[in-house]
């Protein structure tokens, strides 16, 4: 069985984190999702929660998903690893290599291409690959523009996987961006 782990690395559980983690839960299923380094019970409905960091858990057969890793994730890695660890990090542009710096655990690392995606997109892509689809068979788009008013819009400068021809971004996040005109 595969377990997806989000190591929460932001100072707080911001509203966008709740939206994104709920989306991830809908992608992999609550029983397959752990959120570590977190003590906020708001997330109880979407994952198994751990106050402690994955860095102290000493799990075996672990793979960290890191855009800066040398090797790409392959379908065969599903046999090799049991835990797939992602950074609960808001994308930053240009990328600051936070996954490399802040998610240091004794484990192998894999990339999903070198361009950063939002965590929910990274989880979706990893799941597809681990279910047998090659990265080269998936389609992507660079950046998404969300209209927040008649003339205003927010640019999200990340890579988005296309699902049925559309970038994977959850409705709740779009609605929040529209209301707040940003994060
Ligand atoms: C928004 S990204 C954070 C990227 C951050 N700016 C950095 O440079 O490390 C959030 C998480 O999604 C995963 N991720 C995003 N893009 C990825 C990629 N191309 N390859 C592997 N993992 C990726 C990583 O686990 C990362 O910690």
Short mmCIF file of C-alpha atoms and ligand atoms in Angstrom, two decimals:
data_model
loop_
_atom_site.label_atom_id
_atom_site.label_comp_id
_atom_site.label_asym_id
_atom_site.label_seq_id
_atom_site.Cartn_x
_atom_site.Cartn_y
_atom_site.Cartn_z
CA UNK A 1 0.00 0.00 0.00
CA UNK A 2 1.24 3.49 -0.82
CA UNK A 3 1.03 6.35 1.65
CA UNK A 4 1.30 9.97 0.61
CA UNK A 5 2.78 12.26 3.26
CA UNK A 6 2.58 16.04 3.28
CA UNK A 7 5.14 17.57 5.62
CA UNK A 8 3.58 20.91 6.54
CA UNK A 9 6.37 23.49 6.28
CA UNK A 10 4.60 26.82 6.46
CA UNK A 11 4.37 28.80 9.75
CA UNK A 12 0.61 28.41 10.00
CA UNK A 13 -2.12 26.33 8.44
CA UNK A 14 -3.33 29.15 6.18
CA UNK A 15 -6.73 28.93 4.47
CA UNK A 16 -5.05 28.06 1.15
CA UNK A 17 -3.32 25.11 2.90
CA UNK A 18 -6.66 23.75 4.07
CA UNK A 19 -8.08 24.09 0.55
CA UNK A 20 -5.06 22.43 -1.04
CA UNK A 21 -4.79 19.60 1.49
CA UNK A 22 -8.51 18.85 1.12
CA UNK A 23 -7.99 18.67 -2.63
CA UNK A 24 -5.07 16.28 -2.15
CA UNK A 25 -7.24 14.12 0.08
CA UNK A 26 -9.85 13.91 -2.67
CA UNK A 27 -7.11 12.81 -5.11
CA UNK A 28 -5.49 10.02 -3.05
CA UNK A 29 -8.22 9.23 -0.48
CA UNK A 30 -8.14 10.08 3.23
CA UNK A 31 -6.85 6.68 4.28
CA UNK A 32 -3.76 7.06 2.09
CA UNK A 33 -2.84 10.56 3.28
CA UNK A 34 -0.79 11.66 6.29
CA UNK A 35 -0.10 15.27 7.20
CA UNK A 36 2.95 15.61 9.44
CA UNK A 37 4.50 18.49 11.40
CA UNK A 38 1.02 19.77 12.03
CA UNK A 39 -1.09 20.29 15.12
CA UNK A 40 -4.15 21.86 13.58
CA UNK A 41 -7.26 19.75 13.90
CA UNK A 42 -8.96 21.68 11.06
CA UNK A 43 -7.45 19.03 8.83
CA UNK A 44 -8.84 16.03 10.73
CA UNK A 45 -11.43 15.32 8.05
CA UNK A 46 -8.93 14.96 5.23
CA UNK A 47 -5.95 12.99 6.56
CA UNK A 48 -4.28 11.20 9.43
CA UNK A 49 -2.54 13.96 11.37
CA UNK A 50 0.80 13.86 13.16
CA UNK A 51 2.25 16.58 15.35
CA UNK A 52 5.70 15.22 14.80
CA UNK A 53 7.72 15.83 11.71
CA UNK A 54 8.37 13.07 9.19
CA UNK A 55 12.04 13.90 9.85
CA UNK A 56 11.80 12.18 13.23
CA UNK A 57 9.70 9.19 12.14
CA UNK A 58 12.48 7.02 10.74
CA UNK A 59 10.22 5.44 8.14
CA UNK A 60 11.68 2.94 5.72
CA UNK A 61 11.10 2.73 1.96
CA UNK A 62 10.62 6.48 1.75
CA UNK A 63 10.90 8.70 -1.30
CA UNK A 64 10.98 12.50 -1.14
CA UNK A 65 9.49 14.31 -4.15
CA UNK A 66 11.81 17.21 -4.88
CA UNK A 67 12.04 19.28 -8.09
CA UNK A 68 15.77 19.48 -7.45
CA UNK A 69 16.33 15.68 -7.29
CA UNK A 70 18.57 14.13 -9.95
CA UNK A 71 16.33 11.16 -10.79
CA UNK A 72 12.82 11.20 -12.20
CA UNK A 73 9.99 9.21 -10.57
CA UNK A 74 9.18 6.07 -12.60
CA UNK A 75 6.27 3.60 -12.47
CA UNK A 76 8.64 0.94 -11.04
CA UNK A 77 9.22 3.08 -7.96
CA UNK A 78 5.81 1.92 -6.76
CA UNK A 79 7.49 -1.43 -5.94
CA UNK A 80 10.51 0.15 -4.35
CA UNK A 81 8.93 2.66 -1.97
CA UNK A 82 6.01 2.72 0.41
CA UNK A 83 5.98 6.36 1.59
CA UNK A 84 6.00 9.35 -0.76
CA UNK A 85 6.82 12.62 0.97
CA UNK A 86 5.90 16.07 -0.35
CA UNK A 87 6.55 19.55 1.01
CA UNK A 88 3.48 21.42 2.23
CA UNK A 89 4.96 24.60 0.81
CA UNK A 90 3.41 27.47 -1.11
CA UNK A 91 5.17 27.79 -4.44
CA UNK A 92 7.63 30.62 -4.67
CA UNK A 93 8.86 32.24 -7.76
CA UNK A 94 11.70 32.00 -8.54
CA UNK A 95 11.92 28.71 -6.58
CA UNK A 96 14.03 28.87 -3.41
CA UNK A 97 14.79 25.14 -3.24
CA UNK A 98 12.91 24.85 0.02
CA UNK A 99 12.18 21.16 -0.52
CA UNK A 100 15.89 20.45 -0.70
CA UNK A 101 16.74 22.64 2.29
CA UNK A 102 13.81 21.98 4.62
CA UNK A 103 12.82 18.42 3.83
CA UNK A 104 16.07 16.71 4.69
CA UNK A 105 15.48 13.09 5.61
CA UNK A 106 17.49 9.98 5.02
CA UNK A 107 15.80 8.79 1.86
CA UNK A 108 15.99 8.66 -1.89
CA UNK A 109 14.59 11.60 -3.85
CA UNK A 110 12.80 11.87 -7.16
CA UNK A 111 11.62 14.69 -9.40
CA UNK A 112 8.48 15.00 -11.54
CA UNK A 113 10.31 17.12 -14.04
CA UNK A 114 12.40 20.06 -12.93
CA UNK A 115 9.70 22.74 -12.94
CA UNK A 116 7.80 23.32 -9.73
CA UNK A 117 4.12 22.49 -9.44
CA UNK A 118 1.66 23.19 -6.64
CA UNK A 119 1.65 20.36 -4.10
CA UNK A 120 -1.76 19.05 -5.24
CA UNK A 121 -0.51 18.84 -8.84
CA UNK A 122 2.68 17.09 -7.69
CA UNK A 123 0.64 14.52 -5.76
CA UNK A 124 -1.67 13.90 -8.73
CA UNK A 125 1.28 13.45 -11.11
CA UNK A 126 3.11 11.13 -8.70
CA UNK A 127 -0.03 9.01 -8.25
CA UNK A 128 -0.50 8.70 -12.01
CA UNK A 129 3.13 7.65 -12.48
CA UNK A 130 2.98 5.14 -9.63
CA UNK A 131 -0.15 3.70 -11.22
CA UNK A 132 1.84 3.04 -14.39
CA UNK A 133 1.68 6.16 -16.57
CA UNK A 134 4.99 7.62 -17.67
CA UNK A 135 5.72 11.29 -17.00
CA UNK A 136 6.24 11.78 -20.74
CA UNK A 137 2.65 10.62 -21.37
CA UNK A 138 1.16 13.35 -19.18
CA UNK A 139 0.38 16.80 -20.53
CA UNK A 140 1.23 20.07 -18.86
CA UNK A 141 0.73 23.78 -19.20
CA UNK A 142 3.00 26.55 -17.92
CA UNK A 143 1.19 28.99 -15.69
CA UNK A 144 -2.48 29.72 -15.09
CA UNK A 145 -4.22 33.08 -15.14
CA UNK A 146 -7.23 33.47 -12.87
CA UNK A 147 -9.53 36.38 -13.60
CA UNK A 148 -10.36 38.13 -10.34
CA UNK A 149 -12.28 41.09 -11.75
CA UNK A 150 -13.19 42.74 -15.04
CA UNK A 151 -9.65 43.88 -15.66
CA UNK A 152 -7.66 42.19 -12.93
CA UNK A 153 -6.19 38.75 -12.81
CA UNK A 154 -3.75 36.70 -10.74
CA UNK A 155 -0.96 34.78 -12.42
CA UNK A 156 0.05 31.46 -10.95
CA UNK A 157 3.50 30.88 -12.42
CA UNK A 158 3.72 27.12 -11.89
CA UNK A 159 3.45 24.06 -14.05
CA UNK A 160 -0.05 22.53 -14.19
CA UNK A 161 -0.96 19.03 -15.25
CA UNK A 162 -3.85 18.86 -17.71
CA UNK A 163 -6.74 16.62 -16.73
CA UNK A 164 -9.23 16.18 -19.59
CA UNK A 165 -7.54 19.13 -21.27
CA UNK A 166 -7.85 21.51 -18.29
CA UNK A 167 -5.25 22.57 -15.73
CA UNK A 168 -5.77 20.84 -12.38
CA UNK A 169 -6.80 23.56 -9.97
CA UNK A 170 -9.61 23.21 -7.47
CA UNK A 171 -12.69 25.41 -7.61
CA UNK A 172 -12.40 26.44 -3.98
CA UNK A 173 -8.98 27.96 -4.60
CA UNK A 174 -10.24 29.86 -7.64
CA UNK A 175 -13.13 31.25 -5.59
CA UNK A 176 -10.78 32.32 -2.80
CA UNK A 177 -8.40 34.03 -5.22
CA UNK A 178 -11.35 35.89 -6.72
CA UNK A 179 -12.54 37.07 -3.30
CA UNK A 180 -9.12 37.98 -1.96
CA UNK A 181 -7.57 39.06 -5.23
CA UNK A 182 -4.53 36.94 -4.36
CA UNK A 183 -3.25 34.62 -1.62
C1 LIG B 1 5.02 24.30 -4.55
S1 LIG B 1 6.20 23.01 -4.40
C2 LIG B 1 7.47 23.87 -3.50
C3 LIG B 1 8.63 24.14 -4.35
C4 LIG B 1 9.67 25.03 -3.68
N1 LIG B 1 9.63 26.33 -4.29
C5 LIG B 1 11.07 24.42 -3.91
O1 LIG B 1 11.84 25.06 -4.63
O2 LIG B 1 11.38 23.37 -3.37
C6 LIG B 1 5.48 22.00 -3.14
C7 LIG B 1 5.91 20.54 -3.13
O3 LIG B 1 5.42 19.87 -4.30
C8 LIG B 1 6.37 18.87 -4.72
N2 LIG B 1 6.79 19.21 -6.09
C9 LIG B 1 6.40 20.27 -6.83
N3 LIG B 1 6.95 20.24 -8.06
C10 LIG B 1 7.72 19.12 -8.11
C11 LIG B 1 8.55 18.54 -9.12
N4 LIG B 1 8.71 19.09 -10.31
N5 LIG B 1 9.21 17.39 -8.81
C12 LIG B 1 9.05 16.82 -7.59
N6 LIG B 1 8.27 17.32 -6.61
C13 LIG B 1 7.61 18.46 -6.85
C14 LIG B 1 7.51 18.88 -3.73
O4 LIG B 1 7.34 17.87 -2.78
C15 LIG B 1 7.41 20.30 -3.11
O5 LIG B 1 7.94 20.35 -1.81
#
